[in-house]
XYZ file of C-alpha atoms in Angstrom:
467
model
C 0.029 -0.016 0.115
C 2.968 2.331 -0.747
C 0.796 4.328 -3.100
C -1.408 5.415 -0.035
C 1.359 7.685 1.508
C 3.108 7.801 -1.814
C 2.696 10.596 -4.181
C 1.948 14.045 -2.979
C -1.016 16.203 -4.498
C 1.129 19.203 -4.948
C 0.168 20.271 -8.564
C -2.217 23.280 -9.015
C -4.245 24.223 -12.162
C -1.522 26.540 -13.124
C 1.346 23.889 -12.722
C -0.484 21.405 -14.807
C -1.591 23.613 -17.465
C 1.959 25.103 -18.038
C 3.480 21.415 -17.684
C 1.585 20.373 -20.877
C 2.551 23.704 -22.661
C 6.105 23.063 -21.403
C 6.030 19.757 -23.213
C 4.121 20.436 -26.192
C 5.795 23.638 -26.934
C 9.341 22.793 -27.399
C 11.704 21.341 -29.731
C 9.169 20.493 -32.190
C 8.025 23.984 -32.623
C 11.394 25.736 -31.923
C 13.470 23.363 -34.218
C 11.174 20.738 -35.868
C 9.172 23.169 -37.615
C 11.920 24.086 -40.222
C 11.486 20.624 -41.626
C 7.780 20.577 -41.676
C 7.862 24.070 -43.558
C 10.413 22.574 -46.148
C 8.000 19.672 -46.845
C 4.781 21.428 -47.034
C 5.461 25.068 -47.494
C 2.997 27.323 -46.226
C 0.454 24.712 -46.110
C 1.999 23.477 -43.096
C -0.649 25.681 -41.519
C -3.420 23.405 -42.282
C -1.529 20.506 -41.056
C -1.333 22.109 -37.474
C -4.931 23.097 -37.585
C -5.611 19.130 -38.756
C -3.390 17.630 -36.158
C -4.414 20.152 -33.518
C -8.108 19.200 -33.854
C -7.287 15.520 -33.593
C -5.031 15.990 -30.478
C -7.658 17.720 -28.882
C -10.025 14.916 -29.167
C -7.450 12.561 -27.452
C -7.142 15.365 -24.846
C -10.857 15.199 -24.037
C -10.878 11.389 -24.138
C -8.292 11.316 -21.556
C -10.040 13.857 -19.761
C -12.975 11.907 -19.406
C -11.234 9.047 -17.896
C -9.083 11.035 -15.719
C -11.967 12.941 -14.015
C -13.611 9.717 -13.776
C -10.933 8.120 -12.022
C -7.968 10.084 -11.337
C -4.773 7.858 -10.669
C -0.988 8.010 -11.165
C 0.262 6.752 -14.502
C -3.405 7.178 -15.394
C -3.745 6.097 -19.070
C -1.781 2.795 -18.386
C -4.210 2.078 -15.852
C -7.050 2.732 -17.852
C -5.983 0.691 -20.751
C -5.298 -2.156 -18.060
C -8.801 -1.701 -16.684
C -10.774 -1.244 -19.919
C -8.651 -3.343 -22.542
C -6.987 -5.857 -20.214
C -3.612 -5.973 -18.594
C -1.752 -6.631 -21.880
C -2.852 -3.324 -23.168
C -1.974 -1.268 -20.126
C 1.589 -3.067 -19.968
C 1.914 -1.973 -23.874
C 0.490 1.673 -23.433
C 2.380 2.338 -20.301
C 5.862 1.097 -21.488
C 5.340 2.690 -24.980
C 4.600 6.216 -23.314
C 7.750 5.852 -21.225
C 9.518 4.888 -24.523
C 8.103 7.933 -26.222
C 9.169 10.400 -23.449
C 12.771 8.704 -23.461
C 12.773 9.396 -27.292
C 11.279 12.912 -27.143
C 13.777 13.756 -24.225
C 16.715 12.598 -26.646
C 15.348 14.909 -29.312
C 15.255 17.760 -26.928
C 18.551 17.208 -25.435
C 20.089 17.055 -29.054
C 18.546 20.420 -29.818
C 19.848 21.705 -26.734
C 23.324 20.751 -27.680
C 22.402 22.388 -31.316
C 21.158 25.851 -29.591
C 24.496 25.986 -27.549
C 26.058 25.809 -30.455
C 24.894 29.248 -31.703
C 27.216 30.685 -29.053
C 29.890 28.038 -28.735
C 30.349 26.634 -32.124
C 33.867 25.151 -31.150
C 32.594 22.667 -28.418
C 31.439 19.226 -29.040
C 27.549 18.862 -28.775
C 27.760 15.963 -26.718
C 29.439 17.787 -23.920
C 26.270 20.087 -23.595
C 23.864 17.128 -23.843
C 25.720 15.289 -20.828
C 25.556 18.456 -18.710
C 22.009 18.930 -19.260
C 21.241 15.211 -18.443
C 22.538 15.600 -15.128
C 21.161 18.970 -14.045
C 17.557 18.059 -15.226
C 17.998 14.542 -13.419
C 18.901 16.386 -9.996
C 15.943 18.955 -9.997
C 13.304 15.720 -10.986
C 14.521 14.451 -7.542
C 13.264 17.528 -5.837
C 9.528 17.859 -4.304
C 6.882 17.773 -6.839
C 6.031 21.355 -6.319
C 9.331 22.566 -6.607
C 9.226 20.781 -10.131
C 5.896 22.303 -10.766
C 6.977 25.603 -9.982
C 10.097 25.646 -12.141
C 8.282 24.360 -14.950
C 5.543 27.087 -14.662
C 8.318 29.622 -14.834
C 10.237 28.111 -17.633
C 7.127 27.673 -19.668
C 5.778 31.112 -18.987
C 9.124 32.556 -20.305
C 8.871 30.767 -23.559
C 5.056 31.749 -23.778
C 5.838 35.160 -23.223
C 8.721 35.191 -25.673
C 6.539 33.561 -28.469
C 3.761 36.264 -27.744
C 6.526 39.017 -28.003
C 7.977 37.359 -31.242
C 4.482 37.512 -32.562
C 4.072 41.174 -31.919
C 7.619 42.052 -33.151
C 6.910 40.250 -36.279
C 3.720 41.999 -36.936
C 5.624 45.439 -36.268
C 8.399 44.300 -38.449
C 5.886 44.004 -41.330
C 3.799 47.042 -40.585
C 6.579 49.518 -39.870
C 9.340 47.854 -41.864
C 11.903 47.159 -39.586
C 14.817 45.105 -40.790
C 13.911 46.095 -44.234
C 17.396 47.835 -44.432
C 19.524 45.108 -43.618
C 17.685 42.461 -45.842
C 16.616 42.078 -49.211
C 13.832 39.668 -48.729
C 10.268 40.408 -49.188
C 7.801 40.782 -46.204
C 4.363 40.187 -45.729
C 1.328 37.797 -46.280
C 2.322 37.504 -50.214
C 5.115 35.240 -48.861
C 2.578 32.459 -48.194
C 1.552 32.337 -52.158
C 4.608 33.845 -53.913
C 7.155 31.094 -53.885
C 5.213 28.186 -55.729
C 2.002 28.869 -54.194
C 0.190 28.078 -50.916
C 0.763 24.378 -51.406
C 3.809 24.230 -53.393
C 4.725 20.675 -53.067
C 1.230 19.547 -53.231
C -1.006 17.236 -51.379
C 1.886 14.804 -51.117
C 4.116 17.593 -49.368
C 1.150 18.144 -46.979
C 0.801 14.753 -45.915
C 4.556 14.186 -45.624
C 4.954 16.955 -43.037
C 2.219 15.318 -40.713
C 5.070 13.220 -39.050
C 6.983 15.986 -38.092
C 3.683 17.928 -37.082
C 2.296 15.314 -34.711
C 5.931 14.989 -33.037
C 5.386 18.752 -32.171
C 2.185 17.686 -30.437
C 3.822 14.934 -28.499
C 3.942 15.451 -24.626
C 0.629 17.158 -24.198
C -0.921 14.042 -22.853
C 1.140 14.474 -19.608
C -2.134 16.212 -18.206
C -3.484 12.787 -17.609
C -0.398 11.552 -15.842
C -0.551 14.270 -13.371
C -3.995 13.078 -12.000
C -2.437 11.277 -9.324
C -0.469 14.597 -8.120
C -3.218 17.188 -8.975
C -5.055 18.955 -6.094
C -8.877 18.592 -6.956
C -8.209 16.768 -10.259
C -12.080 16.900 -10.983
C -11.625 20.419 -11.285
C -8.144 21.040 -12.164
C -7.780 18.719 -14.972
C -10.940 19.786 -17.287
C -9.648 23.524 -17.038
C -6.120 22.384 -17.786
C -7.237 20.210 -20.855
C -9.789 23.069 -22.237
C -7.114 25.868 -21.853
C -4.040 24.138 -23.524
C -5.116 22.905 -26.678
C -6.648 26.060 -27.962
C -3.439 28.091 -26.815
C -1.134 25.578 -28.570
C -3.039 25.879 -31.686
C -2.890 29.576 -31.590
C 1.015 29.530 -30.679
C 1.818 27.156 -33.601
C -0.466 28.427 -36.349
C 0.049 32.138 -35.657
C 3.711 31.738 -34.889
C 4.524 29.896 -38.039
C 2.273 32.330 -40.126
C 4.306 35.172 -38.741
C 7.542 33.412 -39.578
C 6.442 32.636 -43.050
C 5.446 36.119 -43.527
C 8.861 37.628 -42.467
C 10.906 35.497 -44.324
C 10.236 33.225 -47.782
C 9.674 29.761 -46.709
C 11.966 28.170 -48.794
C 15.175 29.919 -47.337
C 13.894 28.807 -43.810
C 16.535 26.144 -43.225
C 17.247 23.897 -40.120
C 20.635 25.754 -39.247
C 19.522 25.967 -35.626
C 16.141 27.092 -34.492
C 14.198 28.893 -37.505
C 13.352 31.645 -35.038
C 16.877 32.494 -34.282
C 17.954 31.935 -37.742
C 15.119 34.469 -38.994
C 15.846 37.220 -36.616
C 19.860 36.795 -37.198
C 19.233 37.314 -41.104
C 17.040 40.228 -40.374
C 20.171 41.937 -38.696
C 18.737 42.125 -35.132
C 21.378 40.595 -33.638
C 20.438 41.166 -29.860
C 16.853 39.625 -30.519
C 18.483 36.582 -32.000
C 20.473 35.973 -28.877
C 17.496 36.349 -26.809
C 15.473 34.249 -28.840
C 18.323 31.637 -28.344
C 17.994 31.843 -24.737
C 14.261 31.267 -24.790
C 14.771 28.078 -27.111
C 17.035 27.035 -24.746
C 14.920 27.447 -21.881
C 12.131 25.545 -23.964
C 14.097 22.613 -24.464
C 15.146 22.590 -20.658
C 11.293 22.895 -20.034
C 10.564 20.051 -22.319
C 13.359 17.593 -21.068
C 11.843 18.288 -17.549
C 8.499 17.372 -18.591
C 9.594 14.452 -20.477
C 11.379 12.869 -17.463
C 8.552 13.818 -15.141
C 6.056 12.060 -17.435
C 8.117 8.649 -17.957
C 8.832 8.723 -14.221
C 5.330 8.664 -13.232
C 4.243 6.336 -15.717
C 6.790 3.658 -14.806
C 5.679 4.321 -11.081
C 2.048 3.566 -12.016
C 3.376 0.455 -13.858
C 5.327 -0.767 -10.866
C 1.958 -0.386 -8.876
C -0.140 -2.699 -11.352
C 3.003 -5.371 -11.402
C 3.959 -4.198 -14.653
C 7.349 -2.934 -13.603
C 10.218 -3.783 -11.236
C 9.006 -3.269 -7.706
C 11.826 -0.883 -7.329
C 10.215 1.608 -9.708
C 7.564 2.312 -7.101
C 9.813 3.362 -4.206
C 9.521 6.966 -3.364
C 11.806 9.352 -1.836
C 11.220 11.435 1.462
C 9.739 13.985 -1.027
C 7.353 11.746 -2.463
C 9.120 11.378 -5.784
C 9.608 8.040 -7.449
C 13.672 8.268 -7.572
C 14.426 5.298 -9.292
C 12.471 6.182 -12.257
C 14.289 9.372 -12.418
C 17.538 7.545 -12.585
C 16.343 5.011 -15.154
C 15.646 8.221 -17.352
C 18.610 9.737 -16.774
C 20.486 6.686 -17.813
C 18.326 6.187 -20.907
C 19.070 9.734 -21.650
C 22.918 8.845 -21.890
C 21.992 6.903 -25.024
C 21.294 10.753 -26.440
C 24.712 11.648 -25.431
C 26.418 8.526 -27.369
C 24.075 9.301 -30.660
C 25.032 12.886 -30.662
C 28.842 11.793 -30.171
C 28.502 9.232 -33.141
C 25.968 10.904 -35.476
C 25.483 14.620 -34.786
C 24.223 15.278 -37.985
C 21.407 12.865 -38.654
C 20.309 11.879 -35.156
C 17.241 14.757 -35.120
C 15.000 13.631 -37.770
C 15.555 9.810 -36.970
C 14.592 10.333 -33.440
C 11.866 12.786 -34.250
C 10.248 10.280 -36.541
C 10.569 7.144 -34.068
C 9.013 9.567 -31.282
C 5.936 10.343 -33.594
C 5.201 6.488 -33.892
C 5.262 6.138 -30.219
C 3.167 9.434 -29.472
C 0.585 8.547 -32.119
C 0.518 5.086 -30.639
C -0.307 6.319 -26.992
C -2.768 8.622 -28.226
C -4.698 5.859 -30.437
C -4.757 3.540 -27.398
C -5.919 6.502 -25.135
C -8.836 6.962 -27.841
C -9.607 2.982 -27.970
C -9.442 2.693 -23.977
C -12.219 5.557 -23.664
C -14.347 3.966 -26.109
C -13.824 0.719 -24.183
C -15.096 2.495 -20.903
C -17.837 4.121 -22.543
C -19.172 0.772 -23.927
C -18.848 -0.702 -20.016
C -20.969 2.286 -18.736
C -24.783 2.246 -18.476
C -26.841 5.173 -19.824
C -27.157 6.517 -16.194
C -23.406 6.614 -15.741
C -22.644 7.892 -18.900
C -25.206 10.831 -17.939
C -23.264 11.167 -14.726
C -19.911 11.770 -16.153
C -18.552 15.309 -15.155
C -16.437 15.581 -18.283
C -17.618 13.740 -21.427
C -15.789 13.911 -24.329
C -17.556 15.956 -27.425
C -18.934 14.677 -30.517
C -19.448 11.003 -29.263
C -19.219 8.592 -31.184
C -18.224 10.330 -34.199
C -15.302 12.570 -32.648
C -13.196 9.704 -31.217
C -13.833 7.112 -34.336
C -12.666 10.204 -36.547
C -9.533 10.730 -34.476
C -8.534 6.986 -34.469
C -8.998 6.808 -38.043
C -6.547 9.802 -38.490
C -4.171 8.071 -36.046
C -4.265 5.134 -38.232
C -3.609 7.289 -41.291
C -0.402 8.845 -39.459
C 1.020 5.454 -39.334
C 0.400 4.964 -42.943
C 2.269 8.353 -43.545
C 5.276 7.074 -41.632
C 5.242 3.584 -43.727
C 5.086 5.435 -46.913
C 7.808 7.888 -47.063
C 11.297 6.660 -47.105
C 12.891 8.791 -44.457
C 10.377 7.717 -41.911
C 10.063 4.201 -42.810
C 12.824 3.194 -40.205
C 10.757 4.679 -37.605
C 7.726 2.676 -38.465
C 10.053 -0.565 -38.405
C 11.533 0.494 -34.970
C 7.919 0.895 -33.417
C 6.721 -2.253 -34.905
C 9.628 -4.008 -33.323
C 9.085 -2.248 -30.006
C 5.369 -3.519 -29.768
C 6.419 -6.805 -30.735
C 9.248 -6.936 -28.005
C 6.544 -5.810 -25.461
C 4.133 -8.339 -26.369
C 6.759 -11.022 -25.914
C 8.045 -9.404 -22.385
C 4.503 -9.416 -21.374
C 3.860 -13.147 -22.126
C 7.205 -13.938 -20.977
C 7.713 -11.884 -17.706
C 4.468 -10.429 -16.672
C 1.744 -13.215 -17.166
C 3.718 -16.303 -15.417
C 4.582 -14.057 -12.646
C 1.013 -12.806 -12.046
C -1.767 -15.421 -11.404
C -3.496 -12.154 -10.745
C -4.828 -11.062 -14.135
C -6.574 -7.974 -12.900
C -4.896 -4.525 -12.554
C -4.076 -3.525 -9.057
C -6.842 -0.958 -8.085
C -5.866 2.705 -7.027
C -6.593 3.368 -3.149
C -9.523 5.285 -2.543
C -7.872 8.482 -1.613
C -6.813 8.865 -5.265
C -10.545 8.838 -6.254
C -11.522 11.718 -4.104
């Protein structure tokens, strides 16, 4: 009954809201958006709108379950309860895998950003340093973690708003025109081959990067075990975050592509920093580099938190080693933080061995894991609804909208993304890695978990976590 005196409810609504922003507004926007723009051109805005709508449906499905039954490592628990123990095992470990891969992408981006100031220092040195720093922060009390995440996320959200306003100022008042020969304005969205220069194929191809960018937002569900008053806090966080992220992504990229012709937005560091440097605003580029670095740190922070709490939840269900359920005196599952830190050392190795190619490979593998997690969240919610009587459905405090068509369309969209990964040569390796991972988990469950447990039922959360 370790969980009873275990995770402390130290996260408020603002902590949880900004943690989701911290995880989802990070490397995908500040670095990965460049490759998405190259694939689709200005039509990338459509991809973010469509992807954002699908992600919102995932969040509402997760919110319905989390408010109905708030537990630590929530969606792994829900899959176990509504789809069976093997599904919970696969979902929980795939989410942990997703967070590891996303964190490796984030620490890789951190090393690239530091190269803006220190080009002569090997990237892997920065990556190693940040792994140790973030690992130490995650061993602190959860309230300390939440507070730090709040301020880091607030910094980058403020910077994005300032950048959008500055971008409009540059376009309206012509700031920077003296130092660059590039055209500015909305005409950039149609003057370089049209709005969809690479056709529908380019739009479809960019979904692999776009969905990676939204990855991590599901951390709201993981926080259910540590949220104060989850039945009030989680709906507020879920309803607030997707719209904000959509505005940040769509409006931000709109401004970027208006400021600078999209074919010239490369991936030499963050496109944000590159654009402001090329506009001749050197100090703005330096300030933005501070922002993108803080964004990467914030995202790594959320990644380690999310994976650690999921592995803690898996340990409670007998799906992970018992040591993963051990808590420090601050109520933090310290073993899972150490495991995540060790896993991130793989990122150090990759940055040492293949610094040029590591980001796209990692991002596409993370896309597979992210979309798999989202699809299983949606399927778990459908299975839960089918178990509930009409009276119980009527009593749901945060029901998913557009039932049953909304979840069904979102599931179909996730299957479409798997097809995208398999169709394009650059991302086929990610699909292969993902399929091998799922097969490995199925085999692990059958060989390790099932024989050990004559108890096929998942462990129920103690009553205090249902309050």
